[in-house]
Amino acid sequence: ACFRLLCSLLLPALFLSGILCVCLVVLLWGVRLWIQRKKQLSSAGRDGKQPLLVAFFHPYCNAGGGGERVLWCAIRTLQKKYRNITCVVYTGDRDATGDEIVEGAFRRFNIKLIHPVKFVFLEKRFLVEASLYPHFTLLGQSLGSVFLGWEALLKCVPDIYIDSMGYAFTIPLFKYLGGCRVGCYVHYPTISTDMLSVVRNQDTRFNNAAFITSSPLFSKFKLVYYYFFAFMYGLVGSCSDVVMVNSSWTLNHILSLWRAGACTSVVYPPCDVQTFLDIPLEVEKSTSEYSIVSVSQFRPEKDHPLQIRAFAKLLKERVGQQPSLKLILIGGCRNQQDEERVNKLKRLCEELGVSDEVMFRINIPFEELKRHLAEATIGLHTMWNEHFGIGVVECMAAGTVILAHNSGGPKLDIVVPHEGRVTGFLAEDEDSYAETMAYIFSLSPEKRLEIRENARRSVHRFSDQHFEDTFLLSVEPLFK
C-alpha cells in the first residue's frame, strides 16, 4: 500500500518535472533565437566586411586600479593586431562620458588607444554593489551580475565576449544565449580554497565576521554555503573558451575550481615598468626625511590599517632618531564606501598619534604618482593573498625597496630572487612589518641601491610588451 502511494505521488511529480525542464529548454532556445535575430537586424544593410564586435564586461572601467590598466592595455593590443574589429566596453560609469573615460585612462595609466571605443552604459550596476548584500554577499553579487549581464546582452550582442573584471556568472549567458565566443581574464577568484580554509579554521578576517568564527554552527553553515558557491563558480567558469589568469597563485586556484587546464594560461598584467625605469637610480643623498609609499585602491582587502599600525610602531621605536619618516598612502576611491574607509583610516591615524606623519593622496594624476615613487625609500604593500600586485611591480621598477605581504602573487611571482640576488622583502603582521622597515632603514645607502638595482632588473617580465605577446597568444582561439 505504501509502495503504491509512493508511486502515485512520485510518477506525476517526475512527469511534471520533465515537462517543466522541456519548457525551460524551449524557452531558453527561443530567447537565444530572438537574441540572434536581434543581432542580425542590427547589422542588416552592412556589407560583408562588417567589423567583429569584441566586448569587455567591466562595470567599473573608470575606477583607476590595476584591473582597469589590464582592460585598456588589452583593448590597445587588439586594436594594434586586428584591423577590422570594434571594441565595446560594458560599463556602469554613467557619471562620465566615453571621452572622459578614455582621457582618464591616458591620464592615470599613460595608455593611448589607437581607435575609438564604443561604450555601452548600464543602468543596473547597483546590483553588483557589495553594500546591497550585507549577508550572502558572494551569491548576491553573482546573481546581480547575471541581471547586469542580461542588460548588457540586450543592449549589444557581440561576436566575442571577454569578462575582464571577474563576473564569471555572466559567461554562460553570453555563450549559450548570446551565441558568443567567450573568454575571461581572472584577477582574483571570487572564491578560493584559502577562503574555505579561513572559514573551516574559524579565523576572523575582513570577510569572516567574529560572530561567525565564535559559533561552530554558523561556521559549519557558512562552510556548506561556500562549498555550494565554489561548485557553482566552477560550473560557470568552465564554460569559458579561453581563460587567462594574472599569477601563479590565481592559476592554482582556478585550475582546482574550474578544471579547465587545456584553455587556461598565465598572462601577467601589464605594468608600466618602462615609465618607472626612466626614473634615474642613484645612491640616496643625505636627507632630513625619508618617505614610505603605498600604492593600492582603498578597499578592505588591501589592509591599510595594518600599514598605519606598523608605521606607528616603527615611529615609536625610532623616537628621537633622524631622519624623520613620512607614510604616503596613494590610491583610488571608487565610491562612497571607499571614501568612508579613508575617513576611518584618518581617524585611526589620529588615535595612534601619527596624523602629521601620514599623507593621503587620492585619485592623483600619473605624474604625481611617479614623483612620489621617485622620492620614496620603501614601497609598502600589505594585502594578504594579493592575486598579483601591480603596485608592487611599479614600486620595484621605480627604485623603491619593496616590502610586501608574504603570500599570493608577491611571494610566488614578484618579490623572488633574481639571478640569486635579493629583490625586496616580505612580512606578515604588524611586528614583522615594523621590524623589516627598521632593518631596511638600517642598511647603508649603497646596500639599498644594490637591492633596488636587482629589483629593477627583475621586472622586465611584467612589461607592457610581454603582456601584449602573451595576451594575443591566449585570445587567438577566439578570433579563429
mmCIF file of C-alpha atoms in Angstrom, residues 53-218:
data_model
loop_
_atom_site.group_PDB
_atom_site.id
_atom_site.type_symbol
_atom_site.label_atom_id
_atom_site.label_comp_id
_atom_site.label_asym_id
_atom_site.label_seq_id
_atom_site.Cartn_x
_atom_site.Cartn_y
_atom_site.Cartn_z
ATOM 1 C CA LEU A 53 32.428 43.182 -32.153
ATOM 2 C CA VAL A 54 34.727 42.403 -29.226
ATOM 3 C CA ALA A 55 33.059 43.296 -25.915
ATOM 4 C CA PHE A 56 34.666 43.654 -22.492
ATOM 5 C CA PHE A 57 32.443 43.396 -19.406
ATOM 6 C CA HIS A 58 33.953 45.911 -16.984
ATOM 7 C CA PRO A 59 31.260 47.727 -14.927
ATOM 8 C CA TYR A 60 33.885 49.860 -13.113
ATOM 9 C CA CYS A 61 36.099 50.745 -16.081
ATOM 10 C CA ASN A 62 36.730 54.255 -14.724
ATOM 11 C CA ALA A 63 37.947 53.061 -11.292
ATOM 12 C CA GLY A 64 41.651 53.605 -11.926
ATOM 13 C CA GLY A 65 43.008 50.353 -10.441
ATOM 14 C CA GLY A 66 45.264 47.595 -11.793
ATOM 15 C CA GLY A 67 42.294 45.759 -13.332
ATOM 16 C CA GLU A 68 41.480 48.837 -15.393
ATOM 17 C CA ARG A 69 45.068 49.054 -16.646
ATOM 18 C CA VAL A 70 44.688 45.470 -17.911
ATOM 19 C CA LEU A 71 41.448 46.445 -19.696
ATOM 20 C CA TRP A 72 42.907 49.413 -21.575
ATOM 21 C CA CYS A 73 46.114 47.575 -22.464
ATOM 22 C CA ALA A 74 44.077 44.619 -23.762
ATOM 23 C CA ILE A 75 41.968 46.917 -25.958
ATOM 24 C CA ARG A 76 45.042 48.729 -27.292
ATOM 25 C CA THR A 77 46.715 45.370 -28.006
ATOM 26 C CA LEU A 78 43.719 44.093 -30.018
ATOM 27 C CA GLN A 79 43.482 47.394 -31.909
ATOM 28 C CA LYS A 80 47.141 47.056 -32.900
ATOM 29 C CA LYS A 81 46.774 43.454 -34.062
ATOM 30 C CA TYR A 82 43.327 43.310 -35.685
ATOM 31 C CA ARG A 83 42.178 45.944 -38.158
ATOM 32 C CA ASN A 84 38.532 45.024 -38.665
ATOM 33 C CA ILE A 85 37.271 44.981 -35.066
ATOM 34 C CA THR A 86 35.226 47.303 -32.888
ATOM 35 C CA CYS A 87 35.936 47.177 -29.169
ATOM 36 C CA VAL A 88 32.955 47.608 -26.853
ATOM 37 C CA VAL A 89 33.083 48.239 -23.097
ATOM 38 C CA TYR A 90 30.046 47.499 -20.925
ATOM 39 C CA THR A 91 30.287 49.957 -18.046
ATOM 40 C CA GLY A 92 28.172 51.332 -15.223
ATOM 41 C CA ASP A 93 30.142 54.604 -15.028
ATOM 42 C CA ARG A 94 27.231 56.793 -16.116
ATOM 43 C CA ASP A 95 28.691 59.825 -14.325
ATOM 44 C CA ALA A 96 31.317 60.183 -17.081
ATOM 45 C CA THR A 97 31.202 60.372 -20.877
ATOM 46 C CA GLY A 98 33.082 57.930 -23.103
ATOM 47 C CA ASP A 99 35.631 60.644 -23.963
ATOM 48 C CA GLU A 100 36.204 61.399 -20.270
ATOM 49 C CA ILE A 101 36.763 57.699 -19.509
ATOM 50 C CA VAL A 102 39.312 57.363 -22.342
ATOM 51 C CA GLU A 103 41.017 60.581 -21.238
ATOM 52 C CA GLY A 104 41.128 59.224 -17.668
ATOM 53 C CA ALA A 105 42.848 56.052 -18.905
ATOM 54 C CA PHE A 106 45.520 58.174 -20.574
ATOM 55 C CA ARG A 107 45.939 60.463 -17.554
ATOM 56 C CA ARG A 108 46.167 57.637 -14.988
ATOM 57 C CA PHE A 109 47.932 54.910 -16.934
ATOM 58 C CA ASN A 110 49.676 56.642 -19.815
ATOM 59 C CA ILE A 111 47.706 54.447 -22.270
ATOM 60 C CA LYS A 112 46.593 55.993 -25.571
ATOM 61 C CA LEU A 113 44.103 53.953 -27.612
ATOM 62 C CA ILE A 114 44.580 53.707 -31.378
ATOM 63 C CA HIS A 115 40.891 53.767 -32.367
ATOM 64 C CA PRO A 116 37.694 54.948 -30.639
ATOM 65 C CA VAL A 117 35.895 52.559 -28.277
ATOM 66 C CA LYS A 118 32.134 52.037 -28.132
ATOM 67 C CA PHE A 119 30.732 52.340 -24.590
ATOM 68 C CA VAL A 120 27.510 50.613 -23.556
ATOM 69 C CA PHE A 121 26.308 52.310 -20.370
ATOM 70 C CA LEU A 122 24.496 50.007 -17.933
ATOM 71 C CA GLU A 123 21.834 51.278 -15.516
ATOM 72 C CA LYS A 124 21.736 48.350 -13.075
ATOM 73 C CA ARG A 125 25.303 48.386 -11.749
ATOM 74 C CA PHE A 126 23.941 48.794 -8.218
ATOM 75 C CA LEU A 127 23.034 45.080 -8.424
ATOM 76 C CA VAL A 128 26.716 44.138 -8.092
ATOM 77 C CA GLU A 129 27.481 46.526 -5.215
ATOM 78 C CA ALA A 130 28.552 44.582 -2.106
ATOM 79 C CA SER A 131 26.633 47.037 0.115
ATOM 80 C CA LEU A 132 23.341 45.722 -1.341
ATOM 81 C CA TYR A 133 24.004 42.298 0.176
ATOM 82 C CA PRO A 134 25.013 42.539 3.859
ATOM 83 C CA HIS A 135 24.670 38.724 4.037
ATOM 84 C CA PHE A 136 25.411 36.106 1.349
ATOM 85 C CA THR A 137 27.411 38.781 -0.448
ATOM 86 C CA LEU A 138 29.168 36.440 -2.904
ATOM 87 C CA LEU A 139 25.901 34.862 -4.028
ATOM 88 C CA GLY A 140 24.063 38.193 -4.130
ATOM 89 C CA GLN A 141 26.716 39.905 -6.252
ATOM 90 C CA SER A 142 26.970 36.897 -8.578
ATOM 91 C CA LEU A 143 23.208 36.764 -9.170
ATOM 92 C CA GLY A 144 23.232 40.548 -9.562
ATOM 93 C CA SER A 145 25.925 40.210 -12.236
ATOM 94 C CA VAL A 146 23.636 37.857 -14.200
ATOM 95 C CA PHE A 147 20.928 40.566 -14.335
ATOM 96 C CA LEU A 148 23.540 43.193 -15.212
ATOM 97 C CA GLY A 149 24.916 40.858 -17.913
ATOM 98 C CA TRP A 150 21.398 40.380 -19.281
ATOM 99 C CA GLU A 151 21.026 44.182 -19.582
ATOM 100 C CA ALA A 152 24.378 44.302 -21.397
ATOM 101 C CA LEU A 153 23.411 41.483 -23.770
ATOM 102 C CA LEU A 154 20.102 43.147 -24.670
ATOM 103 C CA LYS A 155 21.848 46.443 -25.430
ATOM 104 C CA CYS A 156 24.635 44.949 -27.564
ATOM 105 C CA VAL A 157 25.234 41.363 -28.749
ATOM 106 C CA PRO A 158 28.968 40.936 -29.505
ATOM 107 C CA ASP A 159 30.806 38.289 -31.509
ATOM 108 C CA ILE A 160 33.448 37.843 -28.815
ATOM 109 C CA TYR A 161 32.788 38.422 -25.122
ATOM 110 C CA ILE A 162 35.559 38.875 -22.545
ATOM 111 C CA ASP A 163 34.799 39.218 -18.841
ATOM 112 C CA SER A 164 37.696 41.357 -17.647
ATOM 113 C CA MET A 165 36.501 42.010 -14.107
ATOM 114 C CA GLY A 166 35.726 38.653 -12.541
ATOM 115 C CA TYR A 167 31.987 38.269 -13.136
ATOM 116 C CA ALA A 168 32.153 34.606 -14.149
ATOM 117 C CA PHE A 169 28.376 34.094 -13.816
ATOM 118 C CA THR A 170 27.873 36.219 -16.958
ATOM 119 C CA ILE A 171 29.896 33.785 -19.100
ATOM 120 C CA PRO A 172 27.163 31.129 -19.712
ATOM 121 C CA LEU A 173 24.709 33.945 -20.515
ATOM 122 C CA PHE A 174 26.805 35.272 -23.398
ATOM 123 C CA LYS A 175 27.909 31.822 -24.572
ATOM 124 C CA TYR A 176 24.585 29.993 -24.642
ATOM 125 C CA LEU A 177 22.058 32.803 -25.113
ATOM 126 C CA GLY A 178 24.250 35.314 -26.948
ATOM 127 C CA GLY A 179 25.973 32.680 -29.081
ATOM 128 C CA CYS A 180 29.326 34.411 -28.472
ATOM 129 C CA ARG A 181 32.827 33.034 -28.231
ATOM 130 C CA VAL A 182 33.732 33.736 -24.616
ATOM 131 C CA GLY A 183 36.898 34.374 -22.647
ATOM 132 C CA CYS A 184 37.830 35.865 -19.316
ATOM 133 C CA TYR A 185 40.742 37.460 -17.507
ATOM 134 C CA VAL A 186 40.715 36.424 -13.845
ATOM 135 C CA HIS A 187 42.364 38.879 -11.456
ATOM 136 C CA TYR A 188 41.128 37.154 -8.328
ATOM 137 C CA PRO A 189 38.969 34.036 -7.877
ATOM 138 C CA THR A 190 35.549 35.031 -6.475
ATOM 139 C CA ILE A 191 36.043 32.195 -4.019
ATOM 140 C CA SER A 192 39.262 30.328 -3.277
ATOM 141 C CA THR A 193 40.405 27.308 -1.289
ATOM 142 C CA ASP A 194 42.103 29.822 1.052
ATOM 143 C CA MET A 195 38.704 31.356 1.836
ATOM 144 C CA LEU A 196 37.315 27.896 2.567
ATOM 145 C CA SER A 197 40.190 27.194 4.963
ATOM 146 C CA VAL A 198 39.635 30.553 6.750
ATOM 147 C CA VAL A 199 36.019 29.524 7.497
ATOM 148 C CA ARG A 200 36.972 25.906 8.286
ATOM 149 C CA ASN A 201 39.618 27.056 10.784
ATOM 150 C CA GLN A 202 37.276 29.738 12.202
ATOM 151 C CA ASP A 203 39.745 32.584 11.559
ATOM 152 C CA THR A 204 38.462 36.159 11.910
ATOM 153 C CA ARG A 205 39.191 38.279 8.814
ATOM 154 C CA PHE A 206 37.555 41.177 6.939
ATOM 155 C CA ASN A 207 35.305 38.680 5.091
ATOM 156 C CA ASN A 208 34.674 36.366 8.049
ATOM 157 C CA ALA A 209 32.992 38.168 10.957
ATOM 158 C CA ALA A 210 33.780 37.423 14.612
ATOM 159 C CA PHE A 211 30.182 36.313 15.393
ATOM 160 C CA ILE A 212 30.599 33.532 12.790
ATOM 161 C CA THR A 213 34.035 32.390 13.977
ATOM 162 C CA SER A 214 32.800 32.185 17.562
ATOM 163 C CA SER A 215 29.908 29.875 16.611
ATOM 164 C CA PRO A 216 30.605 26.305 15.377
ATOM 165 C CA LEU A 217 27.043 26.155 13.952
ATOM 166 C CA PHE A 218 27.365 29.390 11.947
#
